[in-house]
């Protein structure tokens, strides 16, 4: 299995160059059954990452470009009267795919945004009173432009909370950028991507991830981190137990990618910022990130080895 | 997999980098901000009596302003606003500087800079400066007030300043924890403080402390009728006296302070050439102590006087002060048998006096002195001058004349009051013949004037009478309200004889003391709650106790001089020499106890941690020597990577140890397995440490 995972990671890294951490985080998010929010300036490779993930994991894939005039029915589908059979027939929307890319999600109105909510939380949608189960596995990868860009609505906290992780790609390094610019045609050639994993295999992986052992010391660590966010010394939203669960799930997936069957504080540290930053501080400020990241401050005030004793 | 190691390493580096950045940037928690505002307000409060109105307004406004900045109601000011605020303050300071004097201007400048510093707290360094400034401001207030209770207040505020300092290190601690921490630290510092206080050489300041306050307190060297009544309402402490033996009677406690010999018709003056400048000149004509007849036969009493700062030069003592010693001041014995200090008393001063108890100073009166003490200025008081001459014709004997006047005071309708009717031109005649109501000054000055008119040399003496006995502390407190005026007349054969005309009018004033009398009068005048409260017994008891504590404080701490210091050190040395073995034995025992306590505590602390964490901590300590620093986020794997990158030769041992550690600490093991693994871990740790040592 490890070979499989590493080849998945390796292949996506060929497409999204120089972003190993982010690629690994996004794969971890999918292994942990979480939805992923990618936030960055346009042109940083958000959509590319989503495409590459879909192709590599061999999932049915649909991209929805969110605009201000997008309606909920454009996402989930609509019942149309079939004159031949004298019945209403459901025309499934793009949501009936295993991987849905909600591109520039914060350009759509809140109503449309919230159409995604039920799907993301319960893996099903309701149309005209009837409930339809979504295909399994089901993921939403959403991309979002920074809030200071024109024509954007901010995502409400409740919706942000549905995303297991928020990552941003950031500018590539000098070498990576050279590489991107040099193979101008190869980069977007998704047809060459191999599908490594079948959906069944993915579900199996998700099960294995769930069964990864979490020792008491790691639980203590997570609890200490959650407590730290709640004691009011950081100007942030406190972390909920759901955030703690997401943190552990994501860390389990990370441990799985690392080839371990038990959790280490290192795994928590690796995913902490991606899982918690958007819960602590919904606004995305590119300048503040480097120095004043509240998740980093919380991380740095808890001892990793004996968290409850320090 | 290929990228595994690389990617996790890059995350770690990222974390380390961010840690550095987080440390460089100062972000104050809400608690620290609250403490900052608190300490700012409280530190300035201790100086509030010394600060001018505009600065107090400045303090209030800037506190409000800065609070709203921290509450995010207002934005941080930009450089221009800061500059304007500072320039405006400096301008005001410059305007009032002349009026304030040097010391107060400096204090204002200090407070001002302290106020504005919080506007530019950008780094740790700024924060430290802010706290230090605060403590400096706080301690500056002790230049002005030195009482024990004020000191305790300052100590309390100091705690808050230290809490502020602590809060930046203990970001998550509550106020209670901080206060506890500061208090324990302060208590721990007491031995060192005592050692420094007792042992550190008390070097005189390199600079002259300017008189902090120029307003004079207490008596003044010129007096017109009615002046003392103002003092009579003052509860301010003038000085305190501790007698070496049984104290003298109340009627003997005339604290002679000032002799006033010149009268201009309204005011009595001290002779300007009386002391200091014309010292040499006087030597020719004035008598000195050696000329007092029968001095050696008089009973002696010795006592210590502790004077509150009054920004004047004169000192207090009982008739006749023969021997005076002070460590803080050079004391002059003047030719009119009063005492003066060389410098104005701007801090608590103590001196020891030996007095001969007597009501007269038997000396030969020089012709100049005689003439001066017979001078009569007839302005405003013609009738009284005539009365003097009339009495002279009636009585040939000086003493019978004195007695006659005292009898008149006693038997005619004179009475003692602190609210005498107003006299036109402060006329003594009007008082003597018409109003017949007044207090010590009225009686003493009209009596002196009358004597001079009758041809008897006479002069006014100002001072204090009696004092309040504090049973708890066995000392007397003399308050400003005890200020008193009396006369001295020169009688052949007796010399300068003390006559207190007030005693003839109101004997209880002299016998029981003014404080008591005043209390009664006040109680009669005002029936308010406080007066009755004031009179109640337990309140007085409580007051005596507090005053006694304050007295000891003033005597031993504020007045602790270099001589005291030498005495204490000598005494300590002597004890050490005498009980050398005992002291060494005790110290060794105490040292041993401390070592045991520390090791016990370590063990106690150790038992809180599981064995594997203790071993890892040991590894972290030895890694420290390789330059690897422990950060909170450091995990076992990261530690291993760091050590391997520093010491590649030990990599195998490190990895085995860390893997076992991870197994024990993070994986589920049965109790048996755990014991086995921990044994393994201990072995591996030994190997690892020897490897680390071997490779240098």
Coordinates of C-alpha atoms in Angstrom, one line a residue, chain B residues 282-606:
Chain B
X282 CA 28.2 88.2 68.5
X283 CA 30.9 86.4 70.2
X284 CA 32.2 89.7 71.6
X285 CA 29.0 90.7 73.3
X286 CA 26.8 87.6 73.9
X287 CA 27.1 85.1 76.7
X288 CA 27.7 81.4 76.0
X289 CA 27.0 78.2 77.9
X290 CA 30.0 78.6 80.1
X291 CA 28.6 81.8 81.5
X292 CA 25.4 80.2 82.8
X293 CA 25.6 80.3 86.5
X294 CA 24.9 77.1 88.4
X295 CA 24.4 75.0 85.3
X296 CA 26.3 72.0 86.8
X297 CA 23.8 71.8 89.7
X298 CA 20.7 71.4 87.5
X299 CA 19.1 68.0 86.9
X300 CA 19.9 66.6 83.5
X301 CA 17.7 64.7 81.2
X302 CA 18.7 63.1 77.9
X303 CA 16.5 62.2 75.0
X304 CA 16.4 61.5 71.3
X305 CA 14.4 63.8 69.0
X306 CA 13.3 62.7 65.6
X307 CA 12.1 65.6 63.5
X308 CA 9.8 65.3 60.5
X309 CA 11.0 67.1 57.5
X310 CA 9.8 70.7 57.9
X311 CA 12.1 72.5 55.5
X312 CA 13.4 74.8 58.2
X313 CA 16.5 74.9 60.2
X314 CA 15.6 75.2 63.8
X315 CA 15.5 72.2 66.2
X316 CA 13.7 71.6 69.4
X317 CA 14.8 71.0 72.9
X318 CA 14.1 71.6 76.5
X319 CA 15.7 74.4 78.5
X320 CA 18.9 74.4 78.6
X321 CA 20.3 72.2 75.8
X322 CA 23.9 71.5 76.8
X323 CA 24.9 68.6 74.7
X324 CA 23.7 67.9 71.2
X325 CA 24.7 65.3 68.7
X326 CA 23.4 64.4 65.3
X327 CA 24.6 62.0 62.6
X328 CA 22.8 63.6 59.7
X329 CA 23.3 67.3 60.5
X330 CA 25.7 69.6 62.0
X331 CA 23.9 71.3 64.9
X332 CA 24.7 74.8 66.0
X333 CA 24.1 75.9 69.6
X334 CA 23.0 79.5 69.3
X335 CA 23.7 82.4 71.6
X336 CA 20.0 82.7 72.6
X337 CA 20.3 79.0 73.7
X338 CA 18.3 77.6 70.8
X339 CA 19.4 75.0 68.3
X340 CA 19.7 75.3 64.6
X341 CA 20.7 72.8 61.9
X342 CA 23.2 73.7 59.2
X343 CA 20.9 72.8 56.4
X344 CA 17.1 72.8 56.0
X345 CA 15.6 69.6 57.2
X346 CA 14.3 67.9 54.1
X347 CA 14.3 64.4 55.4
X348 CA 13.7 62.8 58.7
X349 CA 16.5 63.9 61.1
X350 CA 17.3 62.6 64.5
X351 CA 19.6 64.0 67.1
X352 CA 20.4 63.4 70.8
X353 CA 20.2 66.1 73.4
X354 CA 21.0 66.4 77.0
X355 CA 19.1 69.2 78.7
X356 CA 19.3 70.9 82.1
X357 CA 15.8 71.1 83.3
X358 CA 15.1 74.6 84.6
X359 CA 12.7 77.4 84.0
X360 CA 15.4 80.0 83.9
X361 CA 18.8 80.7 82.3
X362 CA 20.9 82.5 84.7
X363 CA 23.3 84.7 82.8
X364 CA 24.6 88.2 83.0
X365 CA 22.7 90.4 80.6
X366 CA 25.0 92.5 78.4
X367 CA 24.0 96.2 78.0
X368 CA 23.3 95.7 74.2
X369 CA 21.0 92.8 74.9
X370 CA 19.3 94.7 77.7
X371 CA 18.6 97.6 75.4
X372 CA 17.3 95.4 72.7
X373 CA 14.9 93.6 75.0
X374 CA 13.6 96.9 76.4
X375 CA 12.7 98.4 73.0
X376 CA 9.1 99.4 72.9
X377 CA 7.4 100.3 69.6
X378 CA 4.4 102.4 70.6
X379 CA 2.6 102.0 67.2
X380 CA -0.9 100.7 67.8
X381 CA -0.3 100.1 71.5
X382 CA 0.1 103.4 73.2
X383 CA -2.4 102.5 76.0
X384 CA -0.5 99.3 76.9
X385 CA 2.8 101.2 77.0
X386 CA 1.2 103.7 79.4
X387 CA -0.2 100.8 81.5
X388 CA 3.4 99.5 81.8
X389 CA 4.7 102.8 83.1
X390 CA 1.7 103.0 85.5
X391 CA 2.5 99.5 86.9
X392 CA 6.2 100.4 87.3
X393 CA 5.2 103.2 89.5
X394 CA 3.0 100.9 91.6
X395 CA 5.5 98.0 91.9
X396 CA 9.2 98.6 92.5
X397 CA 10.1 94.9 92.6
X398 CA 10.2 93.2 89.2
X399 CA 8.8 89.9 90.4
X400 CA 5.8 91.5 92.1
X401 CA 5.1 93.4 88.9
X402 CA 5.1 90.2 86.9
X403 CA 2.8 88.6 89.5
X404 CA 0.4 91.5 89.4
X405 CA 0.0 91.2 85.7
X406 CA -0.5 87.4 85.9
X407 CA -3.1 88.0 88.7
X408 CA -4.9 90.4 86.5
X409 CA -5.0 87.7 83.7
X410 CA -6.2 85.2 86.2
X411 CA -8.8 87.2 88.1
X412 CA -10.2 89.6 85.7
X413 CA -12.5 88.5 83.0
X414 CA -9.8 87.1 80.6
X415 CA -10.5 83.8 78.9
X416 CA -8.8 81.4 76.6
X417 CA -10.2 80.7 73.2
X418 CA -9.0 79.7 69.8
X419 CA -11.6 82.0 68.1
X420 CA -10.8 85.4 69.6
X421 CA -12.5 88.5 68.4
X422 CA -10.7 90.4 65.6
X423 CA -8.3 93.1 66.7
X424 CA -7.9 96.2 64.7
X425 CA -4.3 96.6 63.6
X426 CA -3.5 93.5 65.7
X427 CA -3.5 95.9 68.7
X428 CA -2.3 94.4 71.9
X429 CA -3.9 97.2 73.9
X430 CA -7.3 96.4 72.5
X431 CA -6.8 92.8 73.6
X432 CA -5.5 93.8 77.0
X433 CA -8.2 96.3 77.9
X434 CA -11.2 95.4 75.8
X435 CA -11.6 92.0 74.2
X436 CA -9.8 90.0 76.9
X437 CA -10.1 86.8 74.8
X438 CA -7.3 85.1 73.1
X439 CA -4.8 82.3 73.2
X440 CA -1.1 81.9 74.0
X441 CA 0.1 84.3 71.5
X442 CA -2.2 87.1 72.7
X443 CA -1.2 86.6 76.2
X444 CA 2.5 86.1 75.6
X445 CA 3.0 89.1 73.3
X446 CA 0.9 91.5 75.3
X447 CA 2.7 90.3 78.5
X448 CA 6.1 90.7 76.9
X449 CA 5.2 94.1 75.6
X450 CA 3.9 95.2 79.0
X451 CA 7.1 94.1 80.7
X452 CA 9.2 96.0 78.3
X453 CA 7.1 99.1 78.9
X454 CA 7.6 98.6 82.6
X455 CA 11.4 98.5 82.1
X456 CA 11.9 94.8 82.5
X457 CA 13.8 93.1 79.7
X458 CA 11.5 90.6 78.1
X459 CA 11.3 88.6 74.9
X460 CA 8.9 86.2 73.2
X461 CA 9.7 82.5 72.9
X462 CA 8.1 80.2 70.3
X463 CA 8.1 76.5 70.6
X464 CA 5.9 73.6 71.5
X465 CA 4.4 72.6 74.7
X466 CA 4.1 69.0 75.9
X467 CA 3.2 66.3 73.5
X468 CA 1.1 63.2 73.3
X469 CA 2.4 60.2 75.1
X470 CA 2.3 56.9 73.2
X471 CA 2.1 54.1 75.7
X472 CA 2.8 51.5 73.1
X473 CA 5.9 53.0 71.8
X474 CA 7.0 54.8 75.0
X475 CA 7.6 58.1 73.3
X476 CA 6.0 61.5 72.9
X477 CA 4.6 62.8 69.6
X478 CA 4.5 66.6 69.4
X479 CA 2.1 67.9 66.7
X480 CA 1.9 71.3 65.1
X481 CA -1.2 71.9 67.1
X482 CA 1.0 71.8 70.2
X483 CA 2.7 75.0 69.1
X484 CA 3.0 77.5 71.9
X485 CA 4.3 81.0 72.7
X486 CA 5.5 82.2 76.0
X487 CA 7.7 84.9 77.5
X488 CA 11.0 85.2 79.1
X489 CA 11.8 88.1 81.4
X490 CA 15.1 89.0 82.8
X491 CA 15.1 89.1 86.6
X492 CA 18.3 90.0 88.5
X493 CA 19.6 86.9 90.2
X494 CA 17.5 84.5 88.2
X495 CA 18.5 85.5 84.6
X496 CA 16.0 84.8 81.8
X497 CA 13.0 83.4 83.6
X498 CA 10.3 81.6 81.7
X499 CA 6.8 83.1 82.3
X500 CA 3.8 81.5 80.6
X501 CA 1.0 84.0 80.9
X502 CA -1.4 81.5 79.3
X503 CA -1.0 79.4 82.4
X504 CA -2.5 82.2 84.4
X505 CA -5.6 82.3 82.2
X506 CA -6.0 78.7 81.4
X507 CA -4.0 76.5 83.6
X508 CA -5.4 73.3 82.1
X509 CA -3.9 74.5 78.8
X510 CA -0.5 74.1 80.3
X511 CA -1.2 71.2 82.6
X512 CA -3.0 68.7 80.4
X513 CA -1.7 69.8 77.1
X514 CA -3.2 71.4 74.1
X515 CA -4.0 68.3 72.2
X516 CA -6.6 67.2 74.8
X517 CA -8.0 70.6 75.2
X518 CA -8.4 71.0 71.5
X519 CA -10.1 67.7 71.3
X520 CA -12.7 68.8 73.8
X521 CA -13.2 72.1 72.1
X522 CA -13.6 70.4 68.8
X523 CA -16.0 68.0 70.2
X524 CA -18.1 70.8 71.6
X525 CA -18.0 72.7 68.3
X526 CA -18.9 69.9 66.1
X527 CA -21.3 67.2 67.0
X528 CA -20.6 65.2 63.8
X529 CA -20.0 61.6 63.7
X530 CA -16.3 61.8 63.3
X531 CA -15.7 63.8 66.4
X532 CA -17.4 61.3 68.6
X533 CA -15.6 58.5 66.7
X534 CA -12.3 60.4 67.2
X535 CA -12.9 60.5 70.9
X536 CA -13.7 56.9 71.4
X537 CA -11.2 54.9 73.3
X538 CA -10.5 52.0 71.0
X539 CA -9.8 54.4 68.1
X540 CA -7.2 56.1 70.1
X541 CA -5.7 52.8 71.1
X542 CA -5.5 51.8 67.5
X543 CA -4.0 55.1 66.5
X544 CA -1.3 54.8 69.2
X545 CA -0.4 51.4 67.9
X546 CA -0.1 52.5 64.3
X547 CA 1.9 55.6 65.3
X548 CA 4.2 53.5 67.4
X549 CA 4.9 51.2 64.4
X550 CA 5.5 54.2 62.3
X551 CA 7.8 55.6 64.9
X552 CA 10.0 52.4 65.0
X553 CA 10.0 52.5 61.2
X554 CA 11.2 56.1 61.1
X555 CA 13.8 55.5 63.8
X556 CA 15.3 52.3 62.5
X557 CA 14.7 52.2 58.8
X558 CA 14.4 55.8 57.5
X559 CA 17.0 57.0 60.1
X560 CA 19.4 54.1 59.6
X561 CA 22.7 56.0 59.2
X562 CA 26.2 55.0 58.4
X563 CA 27.0 54.9 62.1
X564 CA 24.2 52.6 62.9
X565 CA 25.4 50.4 60.1
X566 CA 28.9 50.3 61.5
X567 CA 27.5 49.5 64.9
X568 CA 25.3 46.7 63.6
X569 CA 28.2 45.2 61.6
X570 CA 30.5 45.4 64.5
X571 CA 27.9 43.7 66.7
X572 CA 27.4 41.0 64.2
X573 CA 31.2 40.4 63.9
X574 CA 31.5 40.2 67.6
X575 CA 28.7 37.6 67.8
X576 CA 30.4 35.7 65.1
X577 CA 33.8 35.8 66.9
X578 CA 32.2 34.7 70.1
X579 CA 30.1 31.8 68.7
X580 CA 32.3 30.9 65.8
X581 CA 31.8 27.2 66.0
X582 CA 28.1 27.3 66.6
X583 CA 27.5 29.6 63.7
X584 CA 29.6 27.5 61.3
X585 CA 27.9 24.3 62.5
X586 CA 24.5 25.9 62.0
X587 CA 25.4 27.1 58.5
X588 CA 26.7 23.7 57.5
X589 CA 23.5 22.1 58.8
X590 CA 21.4 24.6 56.9
X591 CA 23.3 24.0 53.7
X592 CA 22.8 20.3 54.1
X593 CA 19.1 20.8 54.7
X594 CA 18.9 22.9 51.6
X595 CA 20.6 20.2 49.5
X596 CA 18.3 17.6 50.9
X597 CA 15.2 19.7 50.2
X598 CA 16.3 20.4 46.7
X599 CA 16.9 16.8 45.9
X600 CA 13.6 15.8 47.5
X601 CA 11.9 18.3 45.4
X602 CA 13.6 17.1 42.2
X603 CA 12.5 13.6 43.0
X604 CA 9.0 14.8 43.6
X605 CA 9.0 16.6 40.3
X606 CA 10.6 13.6 38.6

